[in-house]
């Protein structure tokens, strides 16, 4: 299956996914694909309470600006018509929901700004 995305401000790579709460509610969000982010998904800490996800551990990561502490949770997401349980990085200064490079371990990202094509599948 292939999921189509769309281009945002400054040609940001955006995809619609759903975050699934611990009681099964699907919350659709726009997620930005960030090729500089090595993991699966990152969200702002203000969103975590509503999701009810289980905390696993803390991890310090080097970002473009500095070393940052993230809380790691087990999150459930609906992506490309499938549900996944994945580790989610939760941090303070995130302004977007981020999809990371781990999605590329089993999917192909196609970006053609000139023709308006953005797919992940």
CSV table of C-alpha atoms in Angstrom, one decimal:
chain,number,residue,atom,x,y,z
A,1,UNK,CA,0.0,0.0,0.0
A,2,UNK,CA,1.1,3.6,-0.6
A,3,UNK,CA,0.1,6.6,1.3
A,4,UNK,CA,0.0,10.0,-0.5
A,5,UNK,CA,1.3,13.0,1.2
A,6,UNK,CA,1.3,16.7,0.5
A,7,UNK,CA,3.7,19.6,0.5
A,8,UNK,CA,3.5,22.2,3.3
A,9,UNK,CA,5.2,25.5,3.9
A,10,UNK,CA,8.8,25.6,2.5
A,11,UNK,CA,8.0,22.2,0.8
A,12,UNK,CA,7.7,20.3,4.1
A,13,UNK,CA,6.8,16.6,3.5
A,14,UNK,CA,3.4,16.0,5.3
A,15,UNK,CA,1.4,12.9,5.7
A,16,UNK,CA,-1.9,12.3,7.6
A,17,UNK,CA,-1.7,9.6,10.2
A,18,UNK,CA,-3.8,8.8,13.3
A,19,UNK,CA,-2.5,8.5,16.8
A,20,UNK,CA,-4.6,5.9,18.7
A,21,UNK,CA,-5.3,6.5,22.4
A,22,UNK,CA,-5.1,3.7,25.0
A,23,UNK,CA,-8.9,3.5,24.8
A,24,UNK,CA,-9.0,3.1,21.0
A,25,UNK,CA,-9.9,6.6,19.9
A,26,UNK,CA,-8.2,7.6,16.6
A,27,UNK,CA,-6.8,11.2,16.5
A,28,UNK,CA,-5.9,12.3,13.0
A,29,UNK,CA,-2.8,14.5,12.8
A,30,UNK,CA,-0.5,15.9,10.1
A,31,UNK,CA,3.0,14.5,10.5
A,32,UNK,CA,6.1,15.9,8.9
A,33,UNK,CA,8.6,13.5,7.5
A,34,UNK,CA,12.0,14.5,8.9
A,35,UNK,CA,14.9,12.8,7.2
A,36,UNK,CA,17.2,14.0,10.0
A,37,UNK,CA,15.2,12.1,12.7
A,38,UNK,CA,16.5,8.5,13.0
A,39,UNK,CA,13.6,6.9,14.8
A,40,UNK,CA,9.9,6.3,14.1
A,41,UNK,CA,7.8,9.1,15.6
A,42,UNK,CA,8.2,12.2,17.8
A,43,UNK,CA,5.5,14.3,19.5
A,44,UNK,CA,5.3,17.2,21.9
A,45,UNK,CA,5.0,16.3,25.6
A,46,UNK,CA,1.7,18.3,25.9
A,47,UNK,CA,0.0,15.6,23.8
A,48,UNK,CA,1.0,12.6,25.8
A,49,UNK,CA,-1.5,12.8,28.6
A,50,UNK,CA,-4.5,12.6,26.3
A,51,UNK,CA,-3.1,9.5,24.6
A,52,UNK,CA,-2.6,7.3,27.7
A,53,UNK,CA,0.4,5.5,26.3
A,54,UNK,CA,2.9,3.6,28.5
A,55,UNK,CA,6.2,5.2,29.3
A,56,UNK,CA,9.3,2.9,28.7
A,57,UNK,CA,12.4,5.0,29.5
A,58,UNK,CA,14.3,8.2,29.0
A,59,UNK,CA,16.8,8.8,26.2
A,60,UNK,CA,19.2,11.7,25.5
A,61,UNK,CA,19.6,12.5,21.8
A,62,UNK,CA,21.8,14.9,19.9
A,63,UNK,CA,19.6,17.3,17.9
A,64,UNK,CA,20.7,20.0,15.5
A,65,UNK,CA,20.7,22.5,18.3
A,66,UNK,CA,21.8,20.6,21.4
A,67,UNK,CA,21.5,17.3,23.4
A,68,UNK,CA,17.8,16.8,24.4
A,69,UNK,CA,16.2,14.4,26.8
A,70,UNK,CA,13.2,12.5,25.4
A,71,UNK,CA,10.8,10.3,27.2
A,72,UNK,CA,10.1,7.1,25.2
A,73,UNK,CA,6.6,5.7,25.1
A,74,UNK,CA,5.0,2.7,23.3
A,75,UNK,CA,2.5,4.4,20.9
A,76,UNK,CA,-0.1,3.0,18.6
A,77,UNK,CA,-0.5,4.7,15.2
A,78,UNK,CA,-2.6,4.1,12.2
A,79,UNK,CA,-0.5,4.6,9.1
A,80,UNK,CA,-1.1,3.5,5.6
A,81,UNK,CA,-4.3,1.6,6.7
A,82,UNK,CA,-2.3,-0.5,9.2
A,83,UNK,CA,-1.9,-0.2,13.0
A,84,UNK,CA,1.6,-0.2,14.4
A,85,UNK,CA,3.0,-0.3,18.0
A,86,UNK,CA,6.2,1.8,17.9
A,87,UNK,CA,8.5,3.6,20.2
A,88,UNK,CA,7.6,7.3,20.3
A,89,UNK,CA,10.0,10.0,21.4
A,90,UNK,CA,8.2,12.7,23.5
A,91,UNK,CA,9.9,16.0,24.0
A,92,UNK,CA,9.3,19.6,25.0
A,93,UNK,CA,10.2,21.8,22.0
A,94,UNK,CA,8.6,19.9,19.2
A,95,UNK,CA,6.4,22.0,17.0
A,96,UNK,CA,5.4,19.2,14.6
A,97,UNK,CA,4.6,15.6,14.9
A,98,UNK,CA,7.6,14.0,13.2
A,99,UNK,CA,7.9,10.8,11.2
A,100,UNK,CA,11.5,9.5,11.1
A,101,UNK,CA,13.7,7.4,8.9
A,102,UNK,CA,12.7,4.1,10.5
A,103,UNK,CA,9.6,4.1,8.2
A,104,UNK,CA,12.1,3.8,5.3
A,105,UNK,CA,13.3,0.4,6.5
A,106,UNK,CA,10.2,-1.2,4.8
A,107,UNK,CA,8.8,1.7,2.6
A,108,UNK,CA,10.0,3.8,-0.3
A,109,UNK,CA,9.8,7.6,-0.1
A,110,UNK,CA,9.1,9.3,-3.4
A,111,UNK,CA,9.5,13.1,-3.5
A,112,UNK,CA,9.0,15.0,-6.7
A,113,UNK,CA,8.3,18.6,-5.9
A,114,UNK,CA,8.1,19.7,-9.5
A,115,UNK,CA,5.3,17.3,-10.3
A,116,UNK,CA,3.7,17.5,-6.9
A,117,UNK,CA,4.2,13.8,-6.1
A,118,UNK,CA,4.8,12.7,-2.5
A,119,UNK,CA,4.3,9.1,-1.6
A,120,UNK,CA,5.4,6.6,1.1
A,121,UNK,CA,4.8,3.0,0.3
